[in-house]
Amino acid sequence: MEKTIDAGASRHLDHGISFGEAVRVWLRVAILSFGGPAGQIAVMHRILVEEKNWISESRFLHALNYCMLLPGPEAQQLATYIGWLLHRTAGGIVAGGLFILPGIIAIMGLSYIYAAYGNVSFVEAVFFGLKAAVLAIVIQAVVRVGKRALRNWMMIALAAIAFVAIFFFGVPFPLIIAAAAFIGFVGARFGRPEFAALEHGGKNSAIIDSMLGEGIPEHVRPNTPRMLRFLAVWLAIWLVPVFALLIALGSNDVFSQIAIFFSKMAMVTFGGAYAVLAYVAQQAAEYYHWVTPREMLDGLGMAETTPGPLIMVVQFVGFMAAFREASGLSPMIAGTLGGLLATWVTFAPCFLWIFVGAPYIEALRGNKALAGALSAITAAVVGVILNLSIWFALHTVFRQTFPVQGFSLSFDAPVLASIDLPALVLSIAAATAIFRFNIGMLVVLAASCVTGILLRSVGII
């Protein structure tokens, strides 16, 4: 019979990782979380799987697969999931909260500058070198995860089909994942070895896997009463402020509109920020008139070049909306409150999905049919990450892209004449440092950032 570790029996749940050490690591992950979902997943994979050996490749991908199925930023939810595995609810809140904290601070600061002076070109230039280095890290993530996940011809085929479907034809992300899950489920049910679950490939058993192999901590076991409590608490955390604003200010007030709009958006952001940003831009610029299309692009530039999920652009939109309709408050104070409100209703549901669903996902790890479905999803996710990587590369190395549409095709192609040679050279240098000379990520990021500043100082960028 499986042993259950009592929730209060061990402060560290028998894994020896103190809460303080975890906080330091999660803060490091947060500070380095540049480059959109692919870059953020790359950072976590490198630190948590390869460097710290806190979690095995297979469990990392198992958690990632679940997070990819959820609405909201998958990388932030993955951090929450792993933090929850290590240190229960407090660990999940700290991991997920710290993941977005640097972005909240950076976007808020840039929003102040933007509202006061109208542009943040110098600040964006500071991050120029950082983007080039992140591109190399993103490519490394695709290579490393691909080597592990694409272990046979079937997985390679699924990844290739997923990439072609989402990049060239704009097939909705949930449809790709659903199709991959169905194929994997059926394949595993028929006993096809191609769909067997990933095994841990490290030299030693990862810390979380050892802990869960020797005994199942109480917080990881499915518990319906606890699940209902979490559901009630996190729904209240998310929605009570929304209803309070509606009652106090009415539905036409800008704060009520921010709360309602971004709460709805939080329910439909399947596949991460990329899948919903066009909708946000259209509604914010054309329906609500909170920002102009040019300002929306500037906000995206801020989110792309600062730590945290790309969906953090909602904080900029909420800031500008409330800044312009201050409702009797100082514009800067109103903007601050509007930005924080948009962030709150966007990210509060992310914790709900993890704390309510993660125990059931962990309990299903031994199910062969589910393992087959998740293995297929993993392969498809490699294709999706490749898509995100190419998207990021196009917008790093080229200054302009143009839409290609027709014959069912729908994708962005680069304007070759707009190639950014400094960005290209710096990206190649960063990739060479990482792949050829195995230089540490922090050193490469720091060197690239300094190079970007020097390029701006001499007028090259």
Tab-separated table of C-alpha atoms in Angstrom:
chain	number	residue	atom	x	y	z
A	1	MET	CA	0.000	0.000	0.000
A	2	GLU	CA	1.256	3.501	-0.833
A	3	LYS	CA	2.547	5.497	2.051
A	4	THR	CA	1.032	8.924	2.594
A	5	ILE	CA	3.288	11.641	3.938
A	6	ASP	CA	1.383	13.681	6.472
A	7	ALA	CA	1.031	17.296	5.453
A	8	GLY	CA	2.591	18.576	8.657
A	9	ALA	CA	5.099	15.818	9.234
A	10	SER	CA	7.955	17.346	7.315
A	11	ARG	CA	8.618	20.987	6.649
A	12	HIS	CA	10.512	20.095	3.493
A	13	LEU	CA	8.371	17.095	2.479
A	14	ASP	CA	11.457	14.830	2.755
A	15	HIS	CA	13.168	16.431	-0.263
A	16	GLY	CA	15.564	18.658	1.660
A	17	ILE	CA	14.863	21.811	-0.360
A	18	SER	CA	14.186	24.644	2.047
A	19	PHE	CA	11.511	27.188	1.259
A	20	GLY	CA	14.151	29.923	1.299
A	21	GLU	CA	16.268	28.127	-1.284
A	22	ALA	CA	13.211	27.646	-3.476
A	23	VAL	CA	12.379	31.360	-3.236
A	24	ARG	CA	15.886	32.260	-4.402
A	25	VAL	CA	15.675	29.872	-7.348
A	26	TRP	CA	12.201	31.061	-8.368
A	27	LEU	CA	13.375	34.657	-8.212
A	28	ARG	CA	16.282	33.735	-10.485
A	29	VAL	CA	13.893	32.040	-12.904
A	30	ALA	CA	11.661	35.113	-12.857
A	31	ILE	CA	14.467	37.577	-13.555
A	32	LEU	CA	15.615	35.475	-16.529
A	33	SER	CA	12.116	34.863	-17.945
A	34	PHE	CA	12.579	36.698	-21.236
A	35	GLY	CA	11.677	35.552	-24.735
A	36	GLY	CA	8.032	34.624	-24.533
A	37	PRO	CA	6.804	31.118	-23.646
A	38	ALA	CA	9.613	29.305	-25.453
A	39	GLY	CA	12.323	31.308	-23.737
A	40	GLN	CA	10.679	31.004	-20.327
A	41	ILE	CA	10.221	27.243	-20.676
A	42	ALA	CA	13.868	27.044	-21.753
A	43	VAL	CA	15.004	28.879	-18.630
A	44	MET	CA	12.966	26.652	-16.314
A	45	HIS	CA	14.088	23.497	-18.079
A	46	ARG	CA	17.723	24.465	-17.831
A	47	ILE	CA	17.598	25.485	-14.164
A	48	LEU	CA	15.106	23.004	-12.709
A	49	VAL	CA	15.793	19.888	-14.810
A	50	GLU	CA	19.430	20.150	-15.820
A	51	GLU	CA	21.111	22.287	-13.178
A	52	LYS	CA	19.160	21.622	-9.963
A	53	ASN	CA	17.753	18.173	-10.862
A	54	TRP	CA	14.629	19.086	-8.924
A	55	ILE	CA	12.277	17.481	-11.445
A	56	SER	CA	12.758	14.849	-14.132
A	57	GLU	CA	12.332	15.453	-17.844
A	58	SER	CA	9.243	13.259	-17.987
A	59	ARG	CA	7.489	14.936	-15.050
A	60	PHE	CA	8.475	18.383	-16.359
A	61	LEU	CA	6.866	17.560	-19.707
A	62	HIS	CA	3.864	15.974	-17.996
A	63	ALA	CA	3.254	19.219	-16.100
A	64	LEU	CA	3.924	21.310	-19.206
A	65	ASN	CA	1.391	19.313	-21.207
A	66	TYR	CA	-1.304	20.070	-18.645
A	67	CYS	CA	-0.402	23.764	-18.545
A	68	MET	CA	-0.496	23.959	-22.340
A	69	LEU	CA	-4.107	22.781	-22.200
A	70	LEU	CA	-5.150	25.578	-19.834
A	71	PRO	CA	-6.192	29.135	-20.634
A	72	GLY	CA	-3.495	31.593	-19.652
A	73	PRO	CA	0.322	31.797	-19.810
A	74	GLU	CA	1.640	28.238	-19.733
A	75	ALA	CA	5.115	29.129	-18.432
A	76	GLN	CA	3.745	30.936	-15.369
A	77	GLN	CA	1.381	28.056	-14.696
A	78	LEU	CA	4.248	25.567	-15.075
A	79	ALA	CA	6.222	27.471	-12.430
A	80	THR	CA	3.162	27.409	-10.164
A	81	TYR	CA	2.724	23.663	-10.722
A	82	ILE	CA	6.334	22.800	-9.863
A	83	GLY	CA	6.353	25.179	-6.889
A	84	TRP	CA	3.181	23.459	-5.656
A	85	LEU	CA	4.806	20.024	-5.995
A	86	LEU	CA	7.731	21.171	-3.869
A	87	HIS	CA	6.080	23.251	-1.140
A	88	ARG	CA	2.315	22.877	-1.418
A	89	THR	CA	0.066	25.898	-1.973
A	90	ALA	CA	2.541	28.408	-0.536
A	91	GLY	CA	5.201	27.114	-2.919
A	92	GLY	CA	2.866	27.459	-5.872
A	93	ILE	CA	1.872	31.014	-4.932
A	94	VAL	CA	5.501	32.063	-4.480
A	95	ALA	CA	6.687	30.417	-7.707
A	96	GLY	CA	3.809	31.768	-9.781
A	97	GLY	CA	3.799	35.161	-8.094
A	98	LEU	CA	7.542	35.737	-8.385
A	99	PHE	CA	7.371	34.679	-12.031
A	100	ILE	CA	5.292	37.746	-12.889
A	101	LEU	CA	6.686	40.180	-10.285
A	102	PRO	CA	9.666	41.487	-12.353
A	103	GLY	CA	7.346	42.004	-15.306
A	104	ILE	CA	4.817	43.885	-13.172
A	105	ILE	CA	7.535	46.230	-11.905
A	106	ALA	CA	9.141	46.701	-15.338
A	107	ILE	CA	5.899	47.273	-17.257
A	108	MET	CA	4.624	49.654	-14.592
A	109	GLY	CA	7.817	51.691	-14.719
A	110	LEU	CA	7.776	51.802	-18.520
A	111	SER	CA	4.087	52.770	-18.459
A	112	TYR	CA	4.915	55.764	-16.247
A	113	ILE	CA	7.627	56.838	-18.699
A	114	TYR	CA	5.355	56.263	-21.695
A	115	ALA	CA	2.455	58.211	-20.218
A	116	ALA	CA	4.726	61.097	-19.223
A	117	TYR	CA	7.044	61.322	-22.244
A	118	GLY	CA	5.340	59.409	-25.062
A	119	ASN	CA	8.098	56.901	-25.875
A	120	VAL	CA	10.486	54.417	-24.288
A	121	SER	CA	12.922	54.008	-27.170
A	122	PHE	CA	16.043	54.245	-25.017
A	123	VAL	CA	14.704	51.696	-22.544
A	124	GLU	CA	13.864	49.320	-25.385
A	125	ALA	CA	17.401	49.771	-26.719
A	126	VAL	CA	18.757	48.597	-23.371
A	127	PHE	CA	17.000	45.268	-23.982
A	128	PHE	CA	18.155	44.945	-27.603
A	129	GLY	CA	21.103	42.724	-26.734
A	130	LEU	CA	19.011	40.710	-24.338
A	131	LYS	CA	16.543	39.713	-27.064
A	132	ALA	CA	19.375	38.400	-29.249
A	133	ALA	CA	20.692	36.232	-26.413
A	134	VAL	CA	17.219	34.966	-25.585
A	135	LEU	CA	16.800	33.849	-29.194
A	136	ALA	CA	19.812	31.550	-28.755
A	137	ILE	CA	18.367	30.206	-25.501
A	138	VAL	CA	15.017	29.559	-27.205
A	139	ILE	CA	16.713	27.583	-29.982
A	140	GLN	CA	18.602	25.587	-27.368
A	141	ALA	CA	15.291	24.749	-25.662
A	142	VAL	CA	13.804	23.414	-28.890
A	143	VAL	CA	16.887	21.275	-29.507
A	144	ARG	CA	17.055	19.843	-25.994
A	145	VAL	CA	13.363	19.157	-25.514
A	146	GLY	CA	13.144	17.833	-29.070
A	147	LYS	CA	15.986	15.373	-28.554
A	148	ARG	CA	14.204	13.936	-25.552
A	149	ALA	CA	10.592	14.004	-26.747
A	150	LEU	CA	11.002	13.100	-30.443
A	151	ARG	CA	12.354	9.633	-29.800
A	152	ASN	CA	10.784	7.822	-32.768
A	153	TRP	CA	9.346	8.487	-36.220
A	154	MET	CA	5.790	8.890	-34.926
A	155	MET	CA	6.737	11.640	-32.497
A	156	ILE	CA	8.799	13.415	-35.163
A	157	ALA	CA	5.840	13.250	-37.543
A	158	LEU	CA	3.452	14.640	-34.930
A	159	ALA	CA	5.808	17.521	-34.151
A	160	ALA	CA	6.246	18.320	-37.843
A	161	ILE	CA	2.511	18.219	-38.523
A	162	ALA	CA	1.808	20.416	-35.478
A	163	PHE	CA	4.389	22.973	-36.618
A	164	VAL	CA	3.099	23.118	-40.190
A	165	ALA	CA	-0.520	23.309	-39.014
A	166	ILE	CA	-0.031	26.175	-36.567
A	167	PHE	CA	2.660	28.164	-38.414
A	168	PHE	CA	1.511	27.969	-42.021
A	169	PHE	CA	-2.225	27.385	-41.701
A	170	GLY	CA	-3.124	29.039	-38.399
A	171	VAL	CA	-4.890	25.929	-37.096
A	172	PRO	CA	-6.198	26.710	-33.574
A	173	PHE	CA	-3.912	25.481	-30.845
A	174	PRO	CA	-6.622	23.555	-28.919
A	175	LEU	CA	-7.501	21.622	-32.089
A	176	ILE	CA	-3.860	20.592	-32.580
A	177	ILE	CA	-3.565	19.430	-28.980
A	178	ALA	CA	-6.909	17.586	-29.113
A	179	ALA	CA	-5.913	15.776	-32.318
A	180	ALA	CA	-2.521	14.789	-30.872
A	181	ALA	CA	-4.144	13.570	-27.654
A	182	PHE	CA	-6.638	11.444	-29.596
A	183	ILE	CA	-3.885	9.895	-31.722
A	184	GLY	CA	-1.763	9.143	-28.659
A	185	PHE	CA	-4.694	7.743	-26.692
A	186	VAL	CA	-5.732	5.397	-29.500
A	187	GLY	CA	-2.135	4.396	-30.192
A	188	ALA	CA	-1.501	3.525	-26.554
A	189	ARG	CA	-4.781	1.592	-26.317
A	190	PHE	CA	-3.626	-0.545	-29.240
A	191	GLY	CA	-0.283	-1.117	-27.521
A	192	ARG	CA	1.895	0.807	-29.976
A	193	PRO	CA	5.371	1.215	-28.402
A	194	GLU	CA	5.834	4.624	-30.065
A	195	PHE	CA	3.407	6.103	-27.529
A	196	ALA	CA	4.985	4.727	-24.361
A	197	ALA	CA	5.548	7.249	-21.597
A	198	LEU	CA	8.854	9.072	-21.332
A	199	GLU	CA	11.235	7.689	-18.744
A	200	HIS	CA	13.523	9.860	-16.664
A	201	GLY	CA	16.737	10.170	-18.595
A	202	GLY	CA	18.992	11.680	-15.958
A	203	LYS	CA	21.890	9.973	-14.210
A	204	ASN	CA	20.138	10.233	-10.851
A	205	SER	CA	16.505	10.310	-9.905
A	206	ALA	CA	15.228	13.877	-9.697
A	207	ILE	CA	14.322	15.199	-6.253
A	208	ILE	CA	10.571	15.547	-6.802
A	209	ASP	CA	10.397	12.137	-8.477
A	210	SER	CA	12.271	10.499	-5.604
A	211	MET	CA	9.936	12.126	-3.100
A	212	LEU	CA	6.833	11.008	-4.951
A	213	GLY	CA	8.261	7.544	-5.569
A	214	GLU	CA	8.922	6.873	-1.898
A	215	GLY	CA	5.603	8.244	-0.701
A	216	ILE	CA	2.764	10.380	-1.920
A	217	PRO	CA	2.617	13.714	-0.065
A	218	GLU	CA	-0.868	14.527	1.132
A	219	HIS	CA	-1.107	17.708	-0.949
A	220	VAL	CA	-0.467	15.773	-4.187
A	221	ARG	CA	-3.247	13.247	-3.628
A	222	PRO	CA	-6.686	14.044	-5.129
A	223	ASN	CA	-9.089	15.206	-2.432
A	224	THR	CA	-12.557	16.368	-3.450
A	225	PRO	CA	-13.405	18.425	-0.324
A	226	ARG	CA	-10.054	20.206	-0.560
A	227	MET	CA	-10.569	20.771	-4.279
A	228	LEU	CA	-13.952	22.395	-3.592
A	229	ARG	CA	-12.391	24.635	-0.933
A	230	PHE	CA	-9.674	25.732	-3.343
A	231	LEU	CA	-12.294	26.341	-6.016
A	232	ALA	CA	-14.357	28.538	-3.699
A	233	VAL	CA	-11.378	30.490	-2.358
A	234	TRP	CA	-9.748	31.213	-5.721
A	235	LEU	CA	-13.021	32.052	-7.439
A	236	ALA	CA	-13.584	34.578	-4.655
A	237	ILE	CA	-10.050	35.982	-4.996
A	238	TRP	CA	-10.631	36.384	-8.715
A	239	LEU	CA	-14.250	37.535	-8.946
A	240	VAL	CA	-15.113	39.352	-5.702
A	241	PRO	CA	-13.145	42.476	-6.792
A	242	VAL	CA	-14.942	42.356	-10.147
A	243	PHE	CA	-18.409	42.278	-8.590
A	244	ALA	CA	-17.425	44.895	-5.995
A	245	LEU	CA	-16.398	47.308	-8.755
A	246	LEU	CA	-19.600	46.643	-10.691
A	247	ILE	CA	-21.738	47.336	-7.614
A	248	ALA	CA	-19.788	50.406	-6.500
A	249	LEU	CA	-19.035	52.070	-9.849
A	250	GLY	CA	-21.457	50.638	-12.389
A	251	SER	CA	-20.764	48.810	-15.628
A	252	ASN	CA	-19.766	51.928	-17.603
A	253	ASP	CA	-16.872	52.917	-15.359
A	254	VAL	CA	-13.418	52.252	-16.809
A	255	PHE	CA	-12.349	50.119	-13.835
A	256	SER	CA	-15.424	47.911	-14.170
A	257	GLN	CA	-14.792	47.566	-17.910
A	258	ILE	CA	-11.149	46.591	-17.289
A	259	ALA	CA	-12.190	43.990	-14.716
A	260	ILE	CA	-14.871	42.448	-16.934
A	261	PHE	CA	-12.918	42.481	-20.195
A	262	PHE	CA	-9.725	40.951	-18.843
A	263	SER	CA	-11.654	38.414	-16.752
A	264	LYS	CA	-13.336	37.210	-19.952
A	265	MET	CA	-10.002	37.231	-21.748
A	266	ALA	CA	-8.475	35.051	-19.012
A	267	MET	CA	-10.980	32.332	-19.924
A	268	VAL	CA	-10.108	32.170	-23.625
A	269	THR	CA	-6.304	32.521	-23.778
A	270	PHE	CA	-5.702	28.930	-24.823
A	271	GLY	CA	-2.262	28.377	-26.265
A	272	GLY	CA	-0.715	31.329	-24.461
A	273	ALA	CA	-0.601	35.016	-25.243
A	274	TYR	CA	0.038	34.651	-28.968
A	275	ALA	CA	-3.377	33.125	-29.476
A	276	VAL	CA	-5.286	36.058	-27.992
A	277	LEU	CA	-3.170	39.193	-28.515
A	278	ALA	CA	-4.849	40.064	-31.820
A	279	TYR	CA	-8.241	39.979	-30.077
A	280	VAL	CA	-6.977	42.118	-27.183
A	281	ALA	CA	-5.436	44.647	-29.587
A	282	GLN	CA	-8.623	44.894	-31.628
A	283	GLN	CA	-10.930	45.312	-28.645
A	284	ALA	CA	-8.661	47.712	-26.743
A	285	ALA	CA	-7.992	49.921	-29.775
A	286	GLU	CA	-11.185	49.728	-31.825
A	287	TYR	CA	-14.002	48.975	-29.368
A	288	TYR	CA	-12.956	50.533	-26.059
A	289	HIS	CA	-10.515	53.108	-27.537
A	290	TRP	CA	-8.220	52.640	-24.561
A	291	VAL	CA	-5.102	52.734	-26.750
A	292	THR	CA	-4.262	53.434	-30.389
A	293	PRO	CA	-2.895	50.650	-32.622
A	294	ARG	CA	0.547	52.319	-32.434
A	295	GLU	CA	0.393	52.385	-28.646
A	296	MET	CA	-0.632	48.728	-28.607
A	297	LEU	CA	2.480	47.876	-30.620
A	298	ASP	CA	4.589	49.904	-28.203
A	299	GLY	CA	3.041	47.970	-25.318
A	300	LEU	CA	3.861	44.679	-27.006
A	301	GLY	CA	7.420	45.907	-27.431
A	302	MET	CA	7.612	46.530	-23.688
A	303	ALA	CA	6.239	43.073	-22.888
A	304	GLU	CA	8.581	41.350	-25.346
A	305	THR	CA	11.689	42.991	-23.932
A	306	THR	CA	10.972	42.685	-20.209
A	307	PRO	CA	10.804	39.611	-17.944
A	308	GLY	CA	7.592	37.683	-17.602
A	309	PRO	CA	4.786	36.448	-19.866
A	310	LEU	CA	3.988	38.378	-23.024
A	311	ILE	CA	0.404	38.660	-21.806
A	312	MET	CA	1.773	41.214	-19.299
A	313	VAL	CA	0.912	43.729	-22.033
A	314	VAL	CA	-2.548	43.757	-20.406
A	315	GLN	CA	-1.046	45.791	-17.566
A	316	PHE	CA	0.031	48.491	-20.024
A	317	VAL	CA	-3.434	48.504	-21.633
A	318	GLY	CA	-5.150	48.726	-18.239
A	319	PHE	CA	-2.767	51.514	-17.211
A	320	MET	CA	-3.438	53.625	-20.306
A	321	ALA	CA	-7.197	53.026	-20.112
A	322	ALA	CA	-7.465	54.252	-16.520
A	323	PHE	CA	-4.851	56.988	-17.073
A	324	ARG	CA	-7.078	58.564	-19.729
A	325	GLU	CA	-10.334	58.111	-17.783
A	326	ALA	CA	-9.090	58.850	-14.302
A	327	SER	CA	-12.590	59.003	-12.717
A	328	GLY	CA	-11.594	61.888	-10.452
A	329	LEU	CA	-8.265	60.379	-9.415
A	330	SER	CA	-4.799	61.585	-10.305
A	331	PRO	CA	-4.082	60.146	-13.805
A	332	MET	CA	-0.937	58.349	-12.610
A	333	ILE	CA	-2.709	56.854	-9.586
A	334	ALA	CA	-5.656	55.805	-11.760
A	335	GLY	CA	-3.257	54.286	-14.286
A	336	THR	CA	-1.441	52.358	-11.560
A	337	LEU	CA	-4.706	50.951	-10.216
A	338	GLY	CA	-5.957	50.118	-13.719
A	339	GLY	CA	-2.745	48.290	-14.608
A	340	LEU	CA	-2.724	46.291	-11.378
A	341	LEU	CA	-6.430	45.442	-11.771
A	342	ALA	CA	-5.868	44.089	-15.303
A	343	THR	CA	-2.959	42.003	-14.011
A	344	TRP	CA	-4.975	40.692	-11.051
A	345	VAL	CA	-7.955	39.400	-13.039
A	346	THR	CA	-5.642	37.957	-15.718
A	347	PHE	CA	-3.439	35.913	-13.394
A	348	ALA	CA	-5.694	34.975	-10.465
A	349	PRO	CA	-7.407	32.246	-12.566
A	350	CYS	CA	-3.990	30.717	-13.345
A	351	PHE	CA	-3.556	29.709	-9.713
A	352	LEU	CA	-7.093	28.334	-9.635
A	353	TRP	CA	-6.470	25.953	-12.557
A	354	ILE	CA	-3.305	24.562	-10.939
A	355	PHE	CA	-4.455	24.150	-7.356
A	356	VAL	CA	-7.767	22.592	-8.393
A	357	GLY	CA	-6.581	20.350	-11.224
A	358	ALA	CA	-2.946	19.430	-10.585
A	359	PRO	CA	-3.595	16.643	-8.000
A	360	TYR	CA	-5.815	14.838	-10.495
A	361	ILE	CA	-3.231	15.223	-13.258
A	362	GLU	CA	-0.552	13.782	-10.966
A	363	ALA	CA	-2.812	10.855	-10.060
A	364	LEU	CA	-3.217	9.976	-13.752
A	365	ARG	CA	0.517	9.662	-14.459
A	366	GLY	CA	0.388	5.850	-14.332
A	367	ASN	CA	-2.499	5.491	-16.781
A	368	LYS	CA	-1.046	4.033	-19.993
A	369	ALA	CA	-3.721	5.430	-22.316
A	370	LEU	CA	-3.352	8.884	-20.767
A	371	ALA	CA	0.436	8.541	-20.928
A	372	GLY	CA	0.130	7.834	-24.639
A	373	ALA	CA	-2.054	10.894	-25.116
A	374	LEU	CA	0.380	13.084	-23.185
A	375	SER	CA	3.373	11.684	-25.069
A	376	ALA	CA	1.691	12.677	-28.320
A	377	ILE	CA	0.851	16.090	-26.866
A	378	THR	CA	4.509	16.478	-25.871
A	379	ALA	CA	5.562	15.875	-29.469
A	380	ALA	CA	2.984	18.359	-30.734
A	381	VAL	CA	4.157	20.886	-28.135
A	382	VAL	CA	7.688	20.646	-29.564
A	383	GLY	CA	6.205	21.754	-32.885
A	384	VAL	CA	4.339	24.561	-31.139
A	385	ILE	CA	7.495	25.717	-29.323
A	386	LEU	CA	9.323	25.658	-32.666
A	387	ASN	CA	6.545	27.856	-34.051
A	388	LEU	CA	6.937	30.298	-31.161
A	389	SER	CA	10.716	30.237	-31.607
A	390	ILE	CA	10.496	31.117	-35.295
A	391	TRP	CA	7.965	33.840	-34.511
A	392	PHE	CA	10.369	35.276	-31.966
A	393	ALA	CA	13.302	34.949	-34.393
A	394	LEU	CA	11.416	36.747	-37.166
A	395	HIS	CA	10.646	39.671	-34.880
A	396	THR	CA	14.185	39.772	-33.500
A	397	VAL	CA	16.215	39.506	-36.721
A	398	PHE	CA	13.819	41.391	-39.022
A	399	ARG	CA	12.321	44.807	-38.410
A	400	GLN	CA	9.260	44.137	-40.579
A	401	THR	CA	7.081	41.183	-41.557
A	402	PHE	CA	4.098	40.885	-43.864
A	403	PRO	CA	1.094	38.533	-43.794
A	404	VAL	CA	0.890	35.754	-46.383
A	405	GLN	CA	-2.647	34.561	-47.027
A	406	GLY	CA	-4.244	32.440	-49.713
A	407	PHE	CA	-4.801	28.772	-50.566
A	408	SER	CA	-5.588	28.236	-46.852
A	409	LEU	CA	-2.171	29.588	-45.892
A	410	SER	CA	-1.900	32.212	-43.166
A	411	PHE	CA	1.503	33.161	-41.780
A	412	ASP	CA	3.929	36.046	-41.364
A	413	ALA	CA	6.949	36.230	-43.678
A	414	PRO	CA	9.957	38.504	-43.182
A	415	VAL	CA	10.648	41.557	-45.295
A	416	LEU	CA	14.179	40.529	-46.300
A	417	ALA	CA	15.282	44.114	-46.858
A	418	SER	CA	14.421	44.890	-43.228
A	419	ILE	CA	16.998	42.494	-41.778
A	420	ASP	CA	18.539	43.823	-38.577
A	421	LEU	CA	22.214	42.995	-39.059
A	422	PRO	CA	23.335	43.927	-35.525
A	423	ALA	CA	20.612	41.688	-34.076
A	424	LEU	CA	21.549	38.858	-36.433
A	425	VAL	CA	25.269	39.085	-35.641
A	426	LEU	CA	24.624	39.293	-31.908
A	427	SER	CA	22.222	36.327	-32.042
A	428	ILE	CA	24.812	34.229	-33.908
A	429	ALA	CA	27.463	35.224	-31.376
A	430	ALA	CA	25.204	34.276	-28.467
A	431	ALA	CA	24.314	30.944	-30.099
A	432	THR	CA	27.986	30.210	-30.708
A	433	ALA	CA	28.806	30.956	-27.081
A	434	ILE	CA	26.048	28.633	-25.858
A	435	PHE	CA	26.318	25.745	-28.349
A	436	ARG	CA	30.026	25.753	-29.237
A	437	PHE	CA	31.686	26.952	-26.053
A	438	ASN	CA	29.020	25.952	-23.517
A	439	ILE	CA	29.199	29.360	-21.805
A	440	GLY	CA	26.701	29.871	-18.989
A	441	MET	CA	23.370	31.502	-19.652
A	442	LEU	CA	23.897	34.372	-17.202
A	443	VAL	CA	27.246	35.286	-18.756
A	444	VAL	CA	25.769	35.258	-22.269
A	445	LEU	CA	22.774	37.360	-21.213
A	446	ALA	CA	24.944	39.895	-19.413
A	447	ALA	CA	27.445	40.157	-22.283
A	448	SER	CA	24.677	40.573	-24.839
A	449	CYS	CA	22.972	43.263	-22.759
A	450	VAL	CA	26.219	45.232	-22.421
A	451	THR	CA	26.820	44.861	-26.155
A	452	GLY	CA	23.374	46.244	-26.888
A	453	ILE	CA	24.062	49.304	-24.737
A	454	LEU	CA	27.416	49.853	-26.486
A	455	LEU	CA	25.800	49.557	-29.923
A	456	ARG	CA	23.278	52.226	-29.001
A	457	SER	CA	25.974	54.501	-27.567
A	458	VAL	CA	27.915	54.481	-30.868
A	459	GLY	CA	24.784	54.939	-32.993
A	460	ILE	CA	24.688	51.492	-34.623
A	461	ILE	CA	21.176	50.758	-33.334
